XYZ file of N, CA, C and O in Angstrom:
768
model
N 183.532 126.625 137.991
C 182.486 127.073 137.099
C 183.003 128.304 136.358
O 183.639 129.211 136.894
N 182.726 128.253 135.311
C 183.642 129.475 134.332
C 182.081 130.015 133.596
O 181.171 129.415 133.024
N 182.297 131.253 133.905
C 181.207 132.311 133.440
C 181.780 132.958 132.145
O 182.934 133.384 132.138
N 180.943 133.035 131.001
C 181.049 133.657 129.885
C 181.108 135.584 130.191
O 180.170 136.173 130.729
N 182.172 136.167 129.795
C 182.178 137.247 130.166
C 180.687 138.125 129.124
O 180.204 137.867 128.021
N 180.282 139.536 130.500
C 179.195 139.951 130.155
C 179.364 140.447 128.722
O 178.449 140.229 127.928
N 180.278 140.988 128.393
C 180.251 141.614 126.721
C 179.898 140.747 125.892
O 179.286 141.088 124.880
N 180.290 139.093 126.212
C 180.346 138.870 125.127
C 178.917 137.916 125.151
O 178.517 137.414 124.101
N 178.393 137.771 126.078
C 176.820 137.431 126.027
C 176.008 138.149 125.452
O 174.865 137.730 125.271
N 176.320 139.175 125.102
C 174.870 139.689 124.017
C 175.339 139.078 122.573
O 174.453 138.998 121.723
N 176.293 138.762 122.317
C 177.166 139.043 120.867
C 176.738 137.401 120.450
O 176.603 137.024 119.286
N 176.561 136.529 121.662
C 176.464 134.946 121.101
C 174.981 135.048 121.117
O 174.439 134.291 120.312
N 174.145 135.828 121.865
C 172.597 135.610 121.718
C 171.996 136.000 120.449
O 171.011 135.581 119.842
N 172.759 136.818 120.235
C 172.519 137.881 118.473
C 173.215 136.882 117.426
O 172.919 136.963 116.234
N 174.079 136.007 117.857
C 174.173 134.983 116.786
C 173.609 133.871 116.751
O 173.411 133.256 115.704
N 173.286 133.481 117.869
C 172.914 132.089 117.604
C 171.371 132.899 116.997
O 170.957 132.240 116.044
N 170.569 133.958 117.256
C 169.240 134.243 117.133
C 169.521 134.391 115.469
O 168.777 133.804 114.683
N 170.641 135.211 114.997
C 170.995 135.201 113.506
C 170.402 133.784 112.766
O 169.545 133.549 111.913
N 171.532 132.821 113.737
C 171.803 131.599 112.938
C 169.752 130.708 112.749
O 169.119 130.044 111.927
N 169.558 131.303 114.067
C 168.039 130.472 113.439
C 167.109 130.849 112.797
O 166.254 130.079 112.358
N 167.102 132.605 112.555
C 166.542 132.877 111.593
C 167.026 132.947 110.250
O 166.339 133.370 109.320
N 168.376 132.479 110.120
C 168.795 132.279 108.176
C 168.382 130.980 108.347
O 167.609 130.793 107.408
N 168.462 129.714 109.167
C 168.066 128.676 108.907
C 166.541 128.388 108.845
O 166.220 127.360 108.250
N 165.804 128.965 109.247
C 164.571 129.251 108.747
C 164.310 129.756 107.737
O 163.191 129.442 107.330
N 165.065 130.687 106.876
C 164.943 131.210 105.826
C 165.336 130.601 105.052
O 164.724 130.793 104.002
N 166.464 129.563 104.937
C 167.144 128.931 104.099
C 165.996 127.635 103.817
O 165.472 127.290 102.758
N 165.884 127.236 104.820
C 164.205 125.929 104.453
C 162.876 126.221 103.756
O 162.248 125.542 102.944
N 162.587 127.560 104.358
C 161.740 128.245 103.185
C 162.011 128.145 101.279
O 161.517 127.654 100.264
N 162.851 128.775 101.630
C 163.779 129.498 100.057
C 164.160 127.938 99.542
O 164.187 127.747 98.326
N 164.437 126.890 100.400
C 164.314 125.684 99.520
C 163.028 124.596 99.548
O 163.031 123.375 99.394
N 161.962 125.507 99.800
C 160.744 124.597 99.588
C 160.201 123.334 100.089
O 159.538 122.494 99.480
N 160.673 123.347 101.536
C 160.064 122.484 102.363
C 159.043 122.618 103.292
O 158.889 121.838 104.232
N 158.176 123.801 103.011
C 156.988 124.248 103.967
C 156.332 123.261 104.582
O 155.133 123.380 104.834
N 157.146 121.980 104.954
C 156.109 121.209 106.054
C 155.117 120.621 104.566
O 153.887 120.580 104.556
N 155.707 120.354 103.806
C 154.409 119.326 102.706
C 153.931 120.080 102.085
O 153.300 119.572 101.158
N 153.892 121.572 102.135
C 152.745 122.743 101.337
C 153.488 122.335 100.224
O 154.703 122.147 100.293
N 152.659 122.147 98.929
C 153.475 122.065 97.165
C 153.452 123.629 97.335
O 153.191 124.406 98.254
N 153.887 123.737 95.894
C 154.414 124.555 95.278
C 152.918 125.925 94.961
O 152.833 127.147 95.075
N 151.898 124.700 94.497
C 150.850 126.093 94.148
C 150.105 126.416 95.480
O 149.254 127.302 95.408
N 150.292 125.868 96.579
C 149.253 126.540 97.270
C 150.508 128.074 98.531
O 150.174 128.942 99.338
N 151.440 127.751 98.158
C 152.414 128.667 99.174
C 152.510 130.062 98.790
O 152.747 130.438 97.642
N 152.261 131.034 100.079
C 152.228 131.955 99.795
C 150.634 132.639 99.077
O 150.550 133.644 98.369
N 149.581 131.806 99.492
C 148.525 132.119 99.293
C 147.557 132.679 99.981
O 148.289 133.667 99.928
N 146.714 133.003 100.527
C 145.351 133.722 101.406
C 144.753 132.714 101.803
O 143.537 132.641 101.978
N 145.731 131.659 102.020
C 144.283 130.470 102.467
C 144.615 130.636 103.536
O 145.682 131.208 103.759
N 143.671 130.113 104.720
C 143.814 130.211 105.894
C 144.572 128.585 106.583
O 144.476 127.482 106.046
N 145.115 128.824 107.558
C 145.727 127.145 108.169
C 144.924 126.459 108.600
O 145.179 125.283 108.859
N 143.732 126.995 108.798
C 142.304 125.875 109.558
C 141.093 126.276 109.008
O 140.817 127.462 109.192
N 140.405 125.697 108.468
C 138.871 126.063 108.482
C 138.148 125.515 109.006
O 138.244 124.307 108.789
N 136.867 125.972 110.099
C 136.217 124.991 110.879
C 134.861 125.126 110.265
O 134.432 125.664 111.285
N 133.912 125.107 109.559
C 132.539 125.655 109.062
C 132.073 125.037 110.449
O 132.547 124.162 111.173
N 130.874 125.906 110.526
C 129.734 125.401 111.265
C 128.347 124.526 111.163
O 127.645 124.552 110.152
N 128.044 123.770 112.295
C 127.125 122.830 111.754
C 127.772 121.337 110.904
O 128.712 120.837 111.522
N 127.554 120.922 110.169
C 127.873 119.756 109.520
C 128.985 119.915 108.268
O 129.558 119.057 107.597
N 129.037 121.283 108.245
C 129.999 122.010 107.324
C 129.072 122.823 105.983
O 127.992 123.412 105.971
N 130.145 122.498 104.870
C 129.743 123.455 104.030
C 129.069 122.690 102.692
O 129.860 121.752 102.595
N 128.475 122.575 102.021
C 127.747 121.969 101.481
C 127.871 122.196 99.774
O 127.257 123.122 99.244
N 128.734 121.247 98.966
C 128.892 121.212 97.568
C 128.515 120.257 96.901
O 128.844 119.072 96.946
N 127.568 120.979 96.056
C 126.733 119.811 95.221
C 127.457 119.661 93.707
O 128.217 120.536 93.293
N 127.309 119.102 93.346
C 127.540 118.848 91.676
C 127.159 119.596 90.705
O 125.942 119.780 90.732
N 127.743 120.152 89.778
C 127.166 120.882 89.075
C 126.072 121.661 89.450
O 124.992 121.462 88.894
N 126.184 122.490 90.280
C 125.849 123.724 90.816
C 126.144 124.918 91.110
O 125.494 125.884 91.509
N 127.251 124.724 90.853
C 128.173 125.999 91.028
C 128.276 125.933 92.764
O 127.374 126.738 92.998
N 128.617 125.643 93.701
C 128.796 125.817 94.812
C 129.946 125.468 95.037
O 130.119 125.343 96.249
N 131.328 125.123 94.113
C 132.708 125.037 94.577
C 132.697 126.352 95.034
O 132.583 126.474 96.254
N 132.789 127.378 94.363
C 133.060 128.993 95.175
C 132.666 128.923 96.866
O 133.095 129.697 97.722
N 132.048 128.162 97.007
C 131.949 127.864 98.592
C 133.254 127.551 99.573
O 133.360 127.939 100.736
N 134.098 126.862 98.928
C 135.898 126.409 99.240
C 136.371 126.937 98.662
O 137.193 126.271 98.033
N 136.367 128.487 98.299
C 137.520 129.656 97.984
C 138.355 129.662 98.870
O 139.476 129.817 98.386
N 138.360 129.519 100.510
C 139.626 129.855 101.612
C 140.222 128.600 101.310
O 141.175 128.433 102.072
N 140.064 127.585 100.478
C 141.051 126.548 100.655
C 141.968 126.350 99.346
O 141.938 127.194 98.451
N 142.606 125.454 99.282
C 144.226 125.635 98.259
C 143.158 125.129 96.992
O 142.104 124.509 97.136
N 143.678 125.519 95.933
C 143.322 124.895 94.529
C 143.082 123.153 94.212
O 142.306 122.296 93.789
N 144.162 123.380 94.681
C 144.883 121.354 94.617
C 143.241 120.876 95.188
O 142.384 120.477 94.399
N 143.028 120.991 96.550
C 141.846 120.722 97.014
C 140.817 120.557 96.503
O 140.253 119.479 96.316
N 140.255 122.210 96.061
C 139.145 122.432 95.462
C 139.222 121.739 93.705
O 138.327 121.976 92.895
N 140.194 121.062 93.440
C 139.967 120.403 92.413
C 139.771 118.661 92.777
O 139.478 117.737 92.018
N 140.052 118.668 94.178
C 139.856 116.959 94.388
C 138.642 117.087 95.277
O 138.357 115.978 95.728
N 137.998 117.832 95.604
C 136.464 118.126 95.382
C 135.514 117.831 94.299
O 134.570 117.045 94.381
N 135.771 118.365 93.521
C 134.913 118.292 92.109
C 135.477 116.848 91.490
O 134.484 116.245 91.083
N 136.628 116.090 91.268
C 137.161 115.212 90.633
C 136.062 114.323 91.548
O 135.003 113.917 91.070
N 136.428 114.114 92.767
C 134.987 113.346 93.863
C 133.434 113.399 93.534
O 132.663 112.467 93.305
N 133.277 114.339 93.564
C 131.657 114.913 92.841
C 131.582 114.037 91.278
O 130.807 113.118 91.011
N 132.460 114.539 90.527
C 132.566 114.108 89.098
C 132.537 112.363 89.048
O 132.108 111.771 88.058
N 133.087 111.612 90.330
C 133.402 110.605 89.996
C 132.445 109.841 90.881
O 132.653 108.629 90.941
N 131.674 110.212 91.413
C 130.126 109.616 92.171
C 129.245 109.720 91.413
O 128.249 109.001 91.491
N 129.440 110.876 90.264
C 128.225 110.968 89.136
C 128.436 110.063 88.634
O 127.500 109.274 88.766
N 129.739 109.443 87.700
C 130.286 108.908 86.812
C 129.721 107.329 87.291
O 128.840 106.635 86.782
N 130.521 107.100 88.363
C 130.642 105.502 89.323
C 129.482 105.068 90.125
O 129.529 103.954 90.645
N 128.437 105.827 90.286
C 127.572 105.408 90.785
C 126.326 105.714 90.104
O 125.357 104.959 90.186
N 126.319 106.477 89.631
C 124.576 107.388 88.982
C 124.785 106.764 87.489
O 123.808 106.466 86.802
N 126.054 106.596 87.056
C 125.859 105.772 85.252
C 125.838 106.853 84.825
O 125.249 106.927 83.747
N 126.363 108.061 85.324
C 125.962 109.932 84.548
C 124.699 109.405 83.825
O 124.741 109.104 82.633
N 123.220 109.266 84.808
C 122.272 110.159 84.800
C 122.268 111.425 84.708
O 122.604 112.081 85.694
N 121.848 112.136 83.383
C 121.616 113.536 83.589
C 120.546 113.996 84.722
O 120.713 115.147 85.124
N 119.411 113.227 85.328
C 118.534 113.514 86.249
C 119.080 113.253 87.598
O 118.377 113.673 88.517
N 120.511 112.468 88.018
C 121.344 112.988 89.122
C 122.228 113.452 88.874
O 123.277 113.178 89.457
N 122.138 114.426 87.815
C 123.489 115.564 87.940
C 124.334 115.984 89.441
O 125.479 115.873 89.879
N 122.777 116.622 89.992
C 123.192 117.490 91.041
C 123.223 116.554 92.217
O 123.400 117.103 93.304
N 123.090 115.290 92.211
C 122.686 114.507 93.714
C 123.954 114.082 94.599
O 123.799 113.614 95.726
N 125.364 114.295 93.954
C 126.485 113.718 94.733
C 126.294 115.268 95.295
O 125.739 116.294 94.903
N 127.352 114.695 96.849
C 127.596 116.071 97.460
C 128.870 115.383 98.261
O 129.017 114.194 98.545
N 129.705 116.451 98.525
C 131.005 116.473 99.443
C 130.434 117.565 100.545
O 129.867 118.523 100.019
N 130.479 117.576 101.668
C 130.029 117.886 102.664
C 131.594 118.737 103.761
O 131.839 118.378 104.913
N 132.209 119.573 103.189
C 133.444 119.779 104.349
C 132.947 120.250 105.304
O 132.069 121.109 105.229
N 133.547 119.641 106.733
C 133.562 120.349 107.461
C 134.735 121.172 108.291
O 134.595 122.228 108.908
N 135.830 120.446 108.138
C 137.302 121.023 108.277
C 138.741 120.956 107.248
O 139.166 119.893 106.796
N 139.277 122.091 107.029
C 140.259 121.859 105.994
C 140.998 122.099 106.683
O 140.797 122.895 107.600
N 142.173 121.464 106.473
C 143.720 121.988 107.231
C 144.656 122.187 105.783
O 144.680 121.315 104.915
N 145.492 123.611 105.671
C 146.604 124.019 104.985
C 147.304 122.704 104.983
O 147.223 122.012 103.968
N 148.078 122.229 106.159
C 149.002 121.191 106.213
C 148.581 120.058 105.660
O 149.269 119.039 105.716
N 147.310 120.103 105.014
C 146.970 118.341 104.329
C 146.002 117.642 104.801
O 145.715 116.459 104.616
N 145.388 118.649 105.586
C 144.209 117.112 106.163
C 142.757 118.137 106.323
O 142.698 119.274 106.792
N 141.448 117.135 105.652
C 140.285 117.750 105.635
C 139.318 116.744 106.008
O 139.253 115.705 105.352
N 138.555 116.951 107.004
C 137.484 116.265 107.366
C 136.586 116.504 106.626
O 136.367 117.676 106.319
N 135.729 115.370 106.075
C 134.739 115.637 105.333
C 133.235 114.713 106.047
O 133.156 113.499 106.234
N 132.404 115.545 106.268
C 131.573 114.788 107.501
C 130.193 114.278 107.040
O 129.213 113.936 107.701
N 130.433 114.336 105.540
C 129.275 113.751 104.334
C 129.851 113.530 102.992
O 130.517 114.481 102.583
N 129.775 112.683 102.338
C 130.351 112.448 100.675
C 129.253 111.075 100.571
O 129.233 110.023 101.209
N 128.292 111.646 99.374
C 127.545 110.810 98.587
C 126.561 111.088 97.646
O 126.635 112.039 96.868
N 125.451 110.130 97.697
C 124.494 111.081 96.631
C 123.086 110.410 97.575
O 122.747 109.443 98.259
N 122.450 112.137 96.848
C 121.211 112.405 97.679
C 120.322 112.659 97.219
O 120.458 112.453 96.013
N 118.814 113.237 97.569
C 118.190 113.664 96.532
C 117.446 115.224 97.170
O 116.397 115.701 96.736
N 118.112 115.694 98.045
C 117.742 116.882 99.165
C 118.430 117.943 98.466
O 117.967 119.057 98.711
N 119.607 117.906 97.498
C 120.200 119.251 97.021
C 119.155 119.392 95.484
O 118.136 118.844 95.064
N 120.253 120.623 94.932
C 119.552 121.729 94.145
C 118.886 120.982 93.079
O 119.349 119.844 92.997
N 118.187 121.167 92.443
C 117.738 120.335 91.798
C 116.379 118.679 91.794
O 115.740 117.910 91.076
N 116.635 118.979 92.894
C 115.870 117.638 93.091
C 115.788 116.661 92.438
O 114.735 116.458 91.834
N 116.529 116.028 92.371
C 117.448 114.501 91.696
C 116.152 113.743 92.340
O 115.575 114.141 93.351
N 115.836 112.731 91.683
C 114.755 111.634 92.542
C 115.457 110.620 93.124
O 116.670 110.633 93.333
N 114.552 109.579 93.435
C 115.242 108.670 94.446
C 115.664 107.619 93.789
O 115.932 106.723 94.589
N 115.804 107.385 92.949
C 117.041 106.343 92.283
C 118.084 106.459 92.366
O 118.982 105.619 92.414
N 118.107 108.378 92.416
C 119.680 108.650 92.420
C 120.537 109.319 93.856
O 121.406 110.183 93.975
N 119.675 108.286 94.998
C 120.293 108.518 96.398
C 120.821 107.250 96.861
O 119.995 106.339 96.903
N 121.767 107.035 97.146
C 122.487 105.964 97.657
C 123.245 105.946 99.421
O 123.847 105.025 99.972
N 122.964 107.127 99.863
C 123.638 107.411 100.944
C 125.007 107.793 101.004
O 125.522 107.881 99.889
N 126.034 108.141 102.330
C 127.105 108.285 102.192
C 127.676 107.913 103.219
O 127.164 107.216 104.095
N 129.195 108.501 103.201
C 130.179 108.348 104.492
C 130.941 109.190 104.871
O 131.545 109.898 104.066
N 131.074 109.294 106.090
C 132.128 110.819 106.546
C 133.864 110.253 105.968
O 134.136 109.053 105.931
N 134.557 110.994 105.691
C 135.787 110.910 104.685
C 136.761 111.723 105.633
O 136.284 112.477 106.481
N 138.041 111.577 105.495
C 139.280 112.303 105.313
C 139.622 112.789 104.175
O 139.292 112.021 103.272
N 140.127 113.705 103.816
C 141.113 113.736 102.795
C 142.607 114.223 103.412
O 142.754 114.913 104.421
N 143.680 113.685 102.546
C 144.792 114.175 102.584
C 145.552 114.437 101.166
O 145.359 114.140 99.987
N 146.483 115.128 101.891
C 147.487 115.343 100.779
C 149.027 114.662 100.741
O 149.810 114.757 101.685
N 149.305 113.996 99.548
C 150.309 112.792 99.919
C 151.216 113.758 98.579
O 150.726 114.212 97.546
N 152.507 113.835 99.008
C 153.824 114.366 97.926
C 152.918 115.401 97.198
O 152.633 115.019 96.063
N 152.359 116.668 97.558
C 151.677 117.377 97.050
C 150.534 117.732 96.437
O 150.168 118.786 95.916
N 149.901 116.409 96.625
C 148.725 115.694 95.927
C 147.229 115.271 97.002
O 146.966 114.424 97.855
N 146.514 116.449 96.327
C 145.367 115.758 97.333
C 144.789 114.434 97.403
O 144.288 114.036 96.351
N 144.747 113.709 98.342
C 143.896 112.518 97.574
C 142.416 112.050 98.606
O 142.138 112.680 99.626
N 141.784 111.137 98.226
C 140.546 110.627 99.355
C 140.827 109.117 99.362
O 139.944 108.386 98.912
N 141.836 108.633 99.772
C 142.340 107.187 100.396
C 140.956 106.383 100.511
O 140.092 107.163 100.911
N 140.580 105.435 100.356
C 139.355 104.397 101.105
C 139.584 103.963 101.933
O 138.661 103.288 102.389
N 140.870 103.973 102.749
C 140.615 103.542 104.150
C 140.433 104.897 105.203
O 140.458 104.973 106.432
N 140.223 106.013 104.033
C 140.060 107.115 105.094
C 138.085 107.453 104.993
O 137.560 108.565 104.947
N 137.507 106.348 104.987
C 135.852 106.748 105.007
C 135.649 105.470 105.499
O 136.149 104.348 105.418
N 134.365 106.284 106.256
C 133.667 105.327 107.036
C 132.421 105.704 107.337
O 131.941 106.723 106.839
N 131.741 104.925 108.193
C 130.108 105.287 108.223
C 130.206 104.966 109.917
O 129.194 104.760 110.587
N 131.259 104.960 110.352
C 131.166 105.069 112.006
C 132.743 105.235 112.157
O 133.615 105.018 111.315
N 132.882 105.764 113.706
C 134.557 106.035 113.637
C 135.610 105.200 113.630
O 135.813 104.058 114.043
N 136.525 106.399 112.810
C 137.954 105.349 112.151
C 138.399 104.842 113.419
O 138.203 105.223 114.574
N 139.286 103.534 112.737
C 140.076 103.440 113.438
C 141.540 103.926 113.794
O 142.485 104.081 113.020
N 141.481 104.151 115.329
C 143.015 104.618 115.864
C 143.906 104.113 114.749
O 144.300 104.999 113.992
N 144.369 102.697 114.445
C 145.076 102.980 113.982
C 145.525 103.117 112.221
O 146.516 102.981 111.502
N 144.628 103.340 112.160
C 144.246 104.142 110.409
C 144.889 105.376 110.444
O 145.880 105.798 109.848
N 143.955 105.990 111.453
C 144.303 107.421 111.629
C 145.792 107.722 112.004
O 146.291 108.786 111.637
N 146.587 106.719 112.799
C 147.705 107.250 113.036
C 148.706 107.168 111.841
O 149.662 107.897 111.576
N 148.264 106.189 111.263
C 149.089 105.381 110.060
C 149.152 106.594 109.022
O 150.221 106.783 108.441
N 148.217 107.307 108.797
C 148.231 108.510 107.706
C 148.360 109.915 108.708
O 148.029 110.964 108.155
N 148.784 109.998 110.031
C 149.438 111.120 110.667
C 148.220 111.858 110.679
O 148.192 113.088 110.715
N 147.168 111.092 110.647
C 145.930 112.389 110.852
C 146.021 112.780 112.224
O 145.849 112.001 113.161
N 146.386 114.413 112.370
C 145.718 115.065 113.478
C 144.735 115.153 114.217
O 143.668 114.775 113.734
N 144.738 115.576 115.359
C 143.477 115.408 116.007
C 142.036 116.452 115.449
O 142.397 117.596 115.176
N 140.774 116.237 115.292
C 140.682 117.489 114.205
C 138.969 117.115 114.425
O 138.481 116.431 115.325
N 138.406 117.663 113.526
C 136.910 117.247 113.277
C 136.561 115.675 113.069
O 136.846 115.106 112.016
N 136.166 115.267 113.739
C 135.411 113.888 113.377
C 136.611 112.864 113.694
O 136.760 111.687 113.367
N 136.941 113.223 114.005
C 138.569 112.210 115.163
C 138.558 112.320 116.333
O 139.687 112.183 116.805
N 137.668 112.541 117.171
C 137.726 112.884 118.537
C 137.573 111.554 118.964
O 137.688 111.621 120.188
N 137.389 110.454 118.667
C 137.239 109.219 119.355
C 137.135 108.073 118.325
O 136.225 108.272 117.519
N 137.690 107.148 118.170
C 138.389 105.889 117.490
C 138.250 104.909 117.739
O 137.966 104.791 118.931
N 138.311 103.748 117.061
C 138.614 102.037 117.548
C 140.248 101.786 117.642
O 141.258 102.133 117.030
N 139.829 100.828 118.983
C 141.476 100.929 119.447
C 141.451 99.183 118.707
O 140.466 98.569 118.296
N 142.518 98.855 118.734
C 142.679 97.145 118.786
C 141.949 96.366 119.073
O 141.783 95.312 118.459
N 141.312 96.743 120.141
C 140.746 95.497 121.098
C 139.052 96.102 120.136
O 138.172 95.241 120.118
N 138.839 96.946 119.701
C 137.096 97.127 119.249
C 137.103 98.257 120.117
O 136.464 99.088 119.472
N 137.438 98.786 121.186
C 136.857 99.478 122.139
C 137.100 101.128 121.326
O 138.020 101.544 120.622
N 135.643 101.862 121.872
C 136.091 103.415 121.319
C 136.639 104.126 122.304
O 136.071 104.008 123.390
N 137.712 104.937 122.254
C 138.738 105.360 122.651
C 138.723 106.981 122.226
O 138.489 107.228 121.043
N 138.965 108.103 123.157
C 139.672 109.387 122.376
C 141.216 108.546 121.844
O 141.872 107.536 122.097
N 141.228 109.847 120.883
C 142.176 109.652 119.496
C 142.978 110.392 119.956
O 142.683 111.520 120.352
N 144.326 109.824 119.999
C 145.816 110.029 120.714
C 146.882 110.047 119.153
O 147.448 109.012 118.801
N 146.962 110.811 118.687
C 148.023 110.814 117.274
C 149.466 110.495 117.629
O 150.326 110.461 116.749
């Protein structure tokens, strides 16, 4: 058995510790933050948001995006594009359901993934939209694919996803994933 002499054990711990912090620096400095694009890095957003209760509540043309200030831009614009496009695709842009779509977050993740634990139209927000212009909704995922937020349709549902949906798009374990359809039909905790 051959022992590394004591001098020179501090000298390889201080390098190899060198070598993994330039290689950490070097992955940074070339823009691979784990999927973060370009506009949200280096920002004040936080890596998790959990709201409380059913989450946070954005209606349509109401001004309540300022509600998802802690989250990336990219996001808070595929928020409103959602809102915009339930008015559009479902209401016929009724001006009298302006305000009736709602996105409902209840968890955002930095790394790309947001539970959304309501998306539809209602007639309970600001405004009081009547009842023509309520259709109900479904709890959602969103992710972010090559820098790009998106809301997939196989990521909504009106009862829980399935396991293997969820694994297929690398969703984490998170809000509204705590339990899944396995293969067989059976609900299952959610194993990523």
């Amino acid at each position: 058995m051959t022992r590394t002499p004591r001098l020179l054990r501090r000298p390889l711990a201080v390098l190899a510790l060198l070598v993994l912090v330039l290689t950490g620096l070097a992955v940074t400095a070339g823009g691979s933050q784990a999927g973060v694009p370009e506009r949200d890095r280096g920002t004040a957003h936080p890596a998790r948001i959990v709201w409380p209760g059913y989450g946070v509540a954005v209606w349509r043309a109401s001004g309540q995006l300022h509600r998802l200030a802690k989250t990336s831009p990219g996001f808070r614009a595929l928020v409103e594009r959602e809102l915009d496009h339930m008015f559009h695709r479902y209401l016929d842009s009724d001006p009298a359901c302006a305000q009736a779509p709602l996105v409902q977050v209840k968890e955002f993740r930095r790394s790309g993934f947001a539970f959304i634990s309501d998306e539809g139209t209602f007639t309970n927000g600001p405004g009081n939209p009547p009842e023509r212009c309520a259709s109900g909704g479904a709890a959602r995922i969103y992710v972010r694919v090559d820098g790009v937020w998106k809301a997939p349709v196989v990521l909504g549902a009106q009862e829980p996803f399935s396991c293997r949906v969820l694994r297929r798009w690398d969703v984490p374990r998170m809000s509204g994933t705590g339990r899944c359809y396995d293969a067989q039909g059976q609900l299952v905790p959610y194993r990523p």
